[in-house]
Structure formats: C-alpha cells, structure tokens
C-alpha cells in the first residue's frame, strides 16, 4: 500500500527546504501564462481575431512600452515589474524557466531567499528600464523574465565560476558538452553583446536587456560578495542550454 500522506508531506518538506523563491517564480510565470490569452488555453479570450486582439491588449497592459515608460505615465512605472511575469510564447516561457531553474537555485542558496527575491525583481526592473531608455521612442512592447534571469547568470558567473555546466551548442549538432560556467557564460554574454549592437527597437529579442541585466547582476555579486568566500572548486554539475 502506498503511503500517499507520507509522500505528500515529504515533497512539501523538500520544497520548503529547497530554493523556494526560484520555484515560486517559475510557478507564478507558468500559472499566469496558462491562464492568460497567449497560451490559447483559456476559452474566456475566444478564438481567431478575438484571441489576437486579447493578446495584444494583454501585452500592452502588462508589458513595457518604452515611449510610455519614458514619458512618465504613472501606470507605466510598474510595467518593468509586471513584464517579468509575462511571456510571448510557449518557447519563450520554457526557455526562460529552464535557465531560471538551472542557475537560480544555487544563486538563491548563496544569497538567501529574501535577498534573492529582491535581487531578481530589482535587477529585472533595471534591465527592462535600461532597454526602454535606450529606445525611448519605441512603441514596441517588451515582455519576459530574461532581463532578470540574465542578472542571475551574471551573479552566477561571479559566485560559481568553475561550476560545471552541460550545454547544447546548435553549431555542434546539439552535442551535450561540459564546460566551466565562466566559459559558457562569457560566451553567452559575448553573443548577447554582439546581437544587441546589431539589433534595433523593433520586434524580436531584446538583447540589450540581457546585456544590462547580466552586467548589473555581476556587479551586484561582485560588490556584495567580493569579501566573502567564492566557490572556486568544481561544484555540483548544472545543466542547461547555451541560449536563454
């Protein structure tokens, strides 16, 4: 006979002792995506043109619109926070949540749950605001958690530079290869920096938000933990992809 009560209690204790903020952020993003219009699962938003109109209104209400934010509209000042929990597609959501799951747990363990939560929200706000300031005249909506997750990657680079990361590189036929975190994350940052210089303010990936988030996250970890112990030995292996 299966002890369901014991299994549930064990899972609950494990969740409470684990990276609760990381898991909570993932759960919140997934839940809001599923019940929102973008997933296409909630019948309240209709179908066809009605659904497309609902999606557009949803992005403009909760996402960052640079010309509104820089114009000082009071409502727009909160959108760099709300946009962190809005995603534009299933692929967008799953890619971001994978990286948050892989890198967030260790960063949260090092910072502690309260500090990590404030770090995530604060750096995410700065990353999206930085993109908006650089494209102040744009009316293209910006959504997604990648600015905050990029900050987590930057902090991870400082805190766990030699932790082993299993990555999948498309140009190597998606072979899983293991490298120290500092190699993977510096390579990733270089790609984002190169793409940000070539990208405009139109639809697509907001690479500049990634660059700002990563830089702020690294500088925060450097200022906050430079006098303490860093994990220089090889830590437990983490797994992820080469691109968030």
Tab-separated table of C-alpha atoms in Angstrom:
chain	number	residue	atom	x	y	z
A	1	UNK	CA	0.000	0.000	0.000
A	2	UNK	CA	1.348	3.424	-0.998
A	3	UNK	CA	1.685	5.959	1.804
A	4	UNK	CA	0.320	8.968	-0.095
A	5	UNK	CA	0.223	11.126	3.024
A	6	UNK	CA	3.896	10.458	3.723
A	7	UNK	CA	4.814	11.122	0.102
A	8	UNK	CA	2.971	14.451	0.041
A	9	UNK	CA	4.487	15.563	3.346
A	10	UNK	CA	7.950	14.557	2.164
A	11	UNK	CA	7.568	16.532	-1.047
A	12	UNK	CA	6.296	19.531	0.948
A	13	UNK	CA	9.262	19.429	3.324
A	14	UNK	CA	11.653	19.132	0.373
A	15	UNK	CA	10.079	22.135	-1.355
A	16	UNK	CA	10.266	24.202	1.833
A	17	UNK	CA	13.946	23.382	2.335
A	18	UNK	CA	14.815	23.951	-1.326
A	19	UNK	CA	15.090	27.142	-3.400
A	20	UNK	CA	11.555	28.285	-2.621
A	21	UNK	CA	11.820	31.664	-4.363
A	22	UNK	CA	13.142	30.105	-7.568
A	23	UNK	CA	10.368	27.517	-7.578
A	24	UNK	CA	7.797	30.164	-6.694
A	25	UNK	CA	8.869	32.433	-9.559
A	26	UNK	CA	8.708	29.529	-12.007
A	27	UNK	CA	5.271	28.532	-10.741
A	28	UNK	CA	3.966	32.106	-10.967
A	29	UNK	CA	5.219	32.598	-14.531
A	30	UNK	CA	3.786	29.265	-15.674
A	31	UNK	CA	0.428	29.825	-13.981
A	32	UNK	CA	-0.012	33.344	-15.371
A	33	UNK	CA	0.924	32.134	-18.838
A	34	UNK	CA	-1.556	29.253	-18.794
A	35	UNK	CA	-4.493	31.353	-17.609
A	36	UNK	CA	-3.630	34.300	-19.866
A	37	UNK	CA	-4.531	34.751	-23.543
A	38	UNK	CA	-1.127	33.844	-25.001
A	39	UNK	CA	-1.292	30.119	-24.209
A	40	UNK	CA	-4.587	29.808	-26.034
A	41	UNK	CA	-5.990	27.509	-23.344
A	42	UNK	CA	-8.416	29.877	-21.628
A	43	UNK	CA	-11.749	29.936	-23.528
A	44	UNK	CA	-12.714	33.291	-21.993
A	45	UNK	CA	-10.441	35.023	-24.545
A	46	UNK	CA	-12.189	33.469	-27.552
A	47	UNK	CA	-10.512	32.354	-30.774
A	48	UNK	CA	-9.243	33.799	-34.040
A	49	UNK	CA	-9.173	37.586	-34.312
A	50	UNK	CA	-10.755	37.953	-30.893
A	51	UNK	CA	-7.910	35.997	-29.307
A	52	UNK	CA	-5.272	38.003	-31.209
A	53	UNK	CA	-6.841	41.260	-30.021
A	54	UNK	CA	-6.859	39.986	-26.436
A	55	UNK	CA	-3.187	39.036	-26.685
A	56	UNK	CA	-2.240	42.486	-27.999
A	57	UNK	CA	-4.177	44.215	-25.220
A	58	UNK	CA	-2.621	41.897	-22.640
A	59	UNK	CA	0.925	42.730	-23.765
A	60	UNK	CA	0.274	46.473	-23.781
A	61	UNK	CA	-1.339	46.405	-20.342
A	62	UNK	CA	1.319	44.372	-18.537
A	63	UNK	CA	4.400	44.771	-20.747
A	64	UNK	CA	6.885	47.636	-21.035
A	65	UNK	CA	6.154	50.175	-23.773
A	66	UNK	CA	9.305	52.361	-23.886
A	67	UNK	CA	7.676	55.608	-25.037
A	68	UNK	CA	5.062	55.321	-22.282
A	69	UNK	CA	7.618	54.485	-19.581
A	70	UNK	CA	9.999	57.280	-20.537
A	71	UNK	CA	7.051	59.631	-20.896
A	72	UNK	CA	6.439	59.331	-17.161
A	73	UNK	CA	2.983	57.790	-17.208
A	74	UNK	CA	2.297	56.619	-13.617
A	75	UNK	CA	0.825	53.273	-14.699
A	76	UNK	CA	3.832	52.553	-16.906
A	77	UNK	CA	6.245	52.857	-13.976
A	78	UNK	CA	5.107	49.452	-12.686
A	79	UNK	CA	5.360	47.629	-16.011
A	80	UNK	CA	9.072	46.693	-15.688
A	81	UNK	CA	7.916	44.522	-12.763
A	82	UNK	CA	4.746	43.088	-14.288
A	83	UNK	CA	6.508	42.369	-17.592
A	84	UNK	CA	8.811	39.925	-15.772
A	85	UNK	CA	5.860	37.552	-15.422
A	86	UNK	CA	4.560	37.844	-18.992
A	87	UNK	CA	5.842	35.718	-21.885
A	88	UNK	CA	5.145	35.831	-25.574
A	89	UNK	CA	5.036	32.116	-26.430
A	90	UNK	CA	5.475	28.618	-25.049
A	91	UNK	CA	9.084	28.569	-26.293
A	92	UNK	CA	9.783	31.933	-24.675
A	93	UNK	CA	8.376	30.728	-21.347
A	94	UNK	CA	10.050	27.306	-21.294
A	95	UNK	CA	13.455	28.663	-22.325
A	96	UNK	CA	13.433	31.290	-19.583
A	97	UNK	CA	12.150	28.912	-16.914
A	98	UNK	CA	14.818	26.340	-17.794
A	99	UNK	CA	17.567	28.867	-17.200
A	100	UNK	CA	15.969	30.135	-14.009
A	101	UNK	CA	15.696	26.564	-12.724
A	102	UNK	CA	19.302	25.713	-13.619
A	103	UNK	CA	21.046	28.827	-12.327
A	104	UNK	CA	18.566	30.298	-9.855
A	105	UNK	CA	18.711	27.543	-7.237
A	106	UNK	CA	22.427	27.920	-6.482
A	107	UNK	CA	22.280	31.716	-6.591
A	108	UNK	CA	19.345	31.693	-4.166
A	109	UNK	CA	21.173	29.321	-1.828
A	110	UNK	CA	24.144	31.682	-1.749
A	111	UNK	CA	22.121	34.885	-1.286
A	112	UNK	CA	19.251	33.587	0.805
A	113	UNK	CA	15.583	33.686	-0.269
A	114	UNK	CA	14.722	37.269	0.718
A	115	UNK	CA	17.821	38.821	-0.821
A	116	UNK	CA	17.485	36.678	-3.940
A	117	UNK	CA	13.861	37.720	-4.413
A	118	UNK	CA	14.732	41.417	-4.104
A	119	UNK	CA	17.763	40.910	-6.363
A	120	UNK	CA	15.657	39.201	-9.043
A	121	UNK	CA	12.918	41.834	-9.068
A	122	UNK	CA	15.297	44.785	-8.748
A	123	UNK	CA	17.716	43.735	-11.477
A	124	UNK	CA	14.834	42.736	-13.735
A	125	UNK	CA	13.332	46.205	-13.313
A	126	UNK	CA	16.686	47.823	-14.129
A	127	UNK	CA	17.263	45.606	-17.179
A	128	UNK	CA	13.894	46.350	-18.784
A	129	UNK	CA	14.100	50.039	-17.868
A	130	UNK	CA	17.576	50.222	-19.389
A	131	UNK	CA	16.246	48.850	-22.666
A	132	UNK	CA	13.358	51.338	-22.578
A	133	UNK	CA	15.696	54.279	-22.004
A	134	UNK	CA	17.874	53.207	-24.934
A	135	UNK	CA	14.793	53.009	-27.182
A	136	UNK	CA	12.738	55.803	-25.664
A	137	UNK	CA	10.701	56.495	-28.822
A	138	UNK	CA	9.722	52.876	-29.444
A	139	UNK	CA	6.131	51.716	-29.078
A	140	UNK	CA	7.046	48.026	-29.278
A	141	UNK	CA	6.007	46.082	-26.186
A	142	UNK	CA	8.707	44.319	-24.153
A	143	UNK	CA	7.827	41.272	-22.034
A	144	UNK	CA	9.635	38.366	-20.396
A	145	UNK	CA	11.821	37.410	-17.468
A	146	UNK	CA	15.057	37.206	-19.434
A	147	UNK	CA	16.408	40.516	-18.093
A	148	UNK	CA	16.153	39.267	-14.507
A	149	UNK	CA	17.411	35.802	-15.455
A	150	UNK	CA	20.383	37.391	-17.213
A	151	UNK	CA	21.179	39.099	-13.899
A	152	UNK	CA	21.081	35.689	-12.214
A	153	UNK	CA	23.577	34.445	-14.826
A	154	UNK	CA	25.859	37.397	-14.123
A	155	UNK	CA	25.757	36.741	-10.384
A	156	UNK	CA	26.329	33.034	-11.004
A	157	UNK	CA	29.450	33.838	-13.036
A	158	UNK	CA	30.988	35.659	-10.080
A	159	UNK	CA	29.825	33.252	-7.383
A	160	UNK	CA	30.371	29.892	-9.114
A	161	UNK	CA	32.850	30.447	-11.976
A	162	UNK	CA	34.138	26.853	-12.025
A	163	UNK	CA	30.856	25.046	-11.618
A	164	UNK	CA	30.415	22.590	-14.493
A	165	UNK	CA	27.640	23.397	-16.960
A	166	UNK	CA	26.322	20.975	-19.565
A	167	UNK	CA	25.427	22.962	-22.674
A	168	UNK	CA	23.909	22.264	-26.075
A	169	UNK	CA	25.505	24.147	-28.971
A	170	UNK	CA	23.461	24.245	-32.207
A	171	UNK	CA	26.518	24.623	-34.434
A	172	UNK	CA	27.919	21.387	-32.937
A	173	UNK	CA	24.737	19.441	-33.760
A	174	UNK	CA	23.401	19.904	-30.205
A	175	UNK	CA	26.045	17.650	-28.689
A	176	UNK	CA	25.944	17.903	-24.861
A	177	UNK	CA	29.316	19.262	-23.759
A	178	UNK	CA	30.502	20.124	-20.244
A	179	UNK	CA	32.435	23.323	-19.584
A	180	UNK	CA	33.208	25.517	-16.563
A	181	UNK	CA	30.471	28.102	-16.022
A	182	UNK	CA	32.815	31.006	-16.734
A	183	UNK	CA	33.441	29.774	-20.303
A	184	UNK	CA	29.759	29.213	-21.089
A	185	UNK	CA	28.519	32.444	-19.515
A	186	UNK	CA	31.203	34.683	-21.016
A	187	UNK	CA	30.497	33.112	-24.417
A	188	UNK	CA	26.763	33.728	-23.896
A	189	UNK	CA	27.353	37.339	-22.846
A	190	UNK	CA	29.522	37.954	-25.916
A	191	UNK	CA	26.733	36.693	-28.167
A	192	UNK	CA	24.204	38.964	-26.445
A	193	UNK	CA	26.509	41.978	-26.700
A	194	UNK	CA	27.142	41.358	-30.401
A	195	UNK	CA	23.435	40.874	-31.104
A	196	UNK	CA	22.493	43.967	-29.070
A	197	UNK	CA	24.782	46.159	-31.171
A	198	UNK	CA	23.139	44.923	-34.362
A	199	UNK	CA	19.528	44.899	-33.127
A	200	UNK	CA	17.070	47.751	-33.360
A	201	UNK	CA	13.998	48.598	-31.344
A	202	UNK	CA	11.598	46.529	-33.444
A	203	UNK	CA	10.000	43.154	-32.670
A	204	UNK	CA	12.363	40.392	-31.668
A	205	UNK	CA	14.687	39.554	-28.799
A	206	UNK	CA	15.641	42.447	-26.517
A	207	UNK	CA	19.329	41.617	-26.367
A	208	UNK	CA	20.187	44.922	-24.721
A	209	UNK	CA	18.023	43.955	-21.723
A	210	UNK	CA	20.110	40.774	-21.435
A	211	UNK	CA	23.353	42.771	-21.516
A	212	UNK	CA	22.125	45.259	-18.898
A	213	UNK	CA	20.747	42.518	-16.643
A	214	UNK	CA	23.895	40.392	-16.829
A	215	UNK	CA	26.152	43.371	-16.111
A	216	UNK	CA	24.077	44.570	-13.164
A	217	UNK	CA	23.866	41.048	-11.742
A	218	UNK	CA	27.617	40.524	-11.958
A	219	UNK	CA	28.383	43.920	-10.421
A	220	UNK	CA	25.939	43.300	-7.591
A	221	UNK	CA	27.525	39.932	-6.762
A	222	UNK	CA	30.994	41.466	-7.003
A	223	UNK	CA	30.082	44.310	-4.640
A	224	UNK	CA	28.101	42.125	-2.252
A	225	UNK	CA	30.289	39.013	-2.015
A	226	UNK	CA	33.795	40.042	-3.062
A	227	UNK	CA	34.976	39.949	0.546
A	228	UNK	CA	33.482	36.519	1.222
A	229	UNK	CA	34.122	33.017	0.001
A	230	UNK	CA	33.529	32.144	-3.627
A	231	UNK	CA	33.058	28.623	-4.927
A	232	UNK	CA	36.352	28.062	-6.724
A	233	UNK	CA	36.327	24.291	-6.722
A	234	UNK	CA	34.095	22.389	-9.125
A	235	UNK	CA	30.607	22.451	-7.662
A	236	UNK	CA	27.796	20.033	-8.405
A	237	UNK	CA	27.095	19.927	-12.111
A	238	UNK	CA	24.309	22.060	-13.517
A	239	UNK	CA	22.660	21.535	-16.856
A	240	UNK	CA	21.237	23.969	-19.336
A	241	UNK	CA	21.286	25.228	-22.885
A	242	UNK	CA	23.634	27.749	-24.407
A	243	UNK	CA	20.890	30.324	-25.006
A	244	UNK	CA	18.086	31.584	-22.692
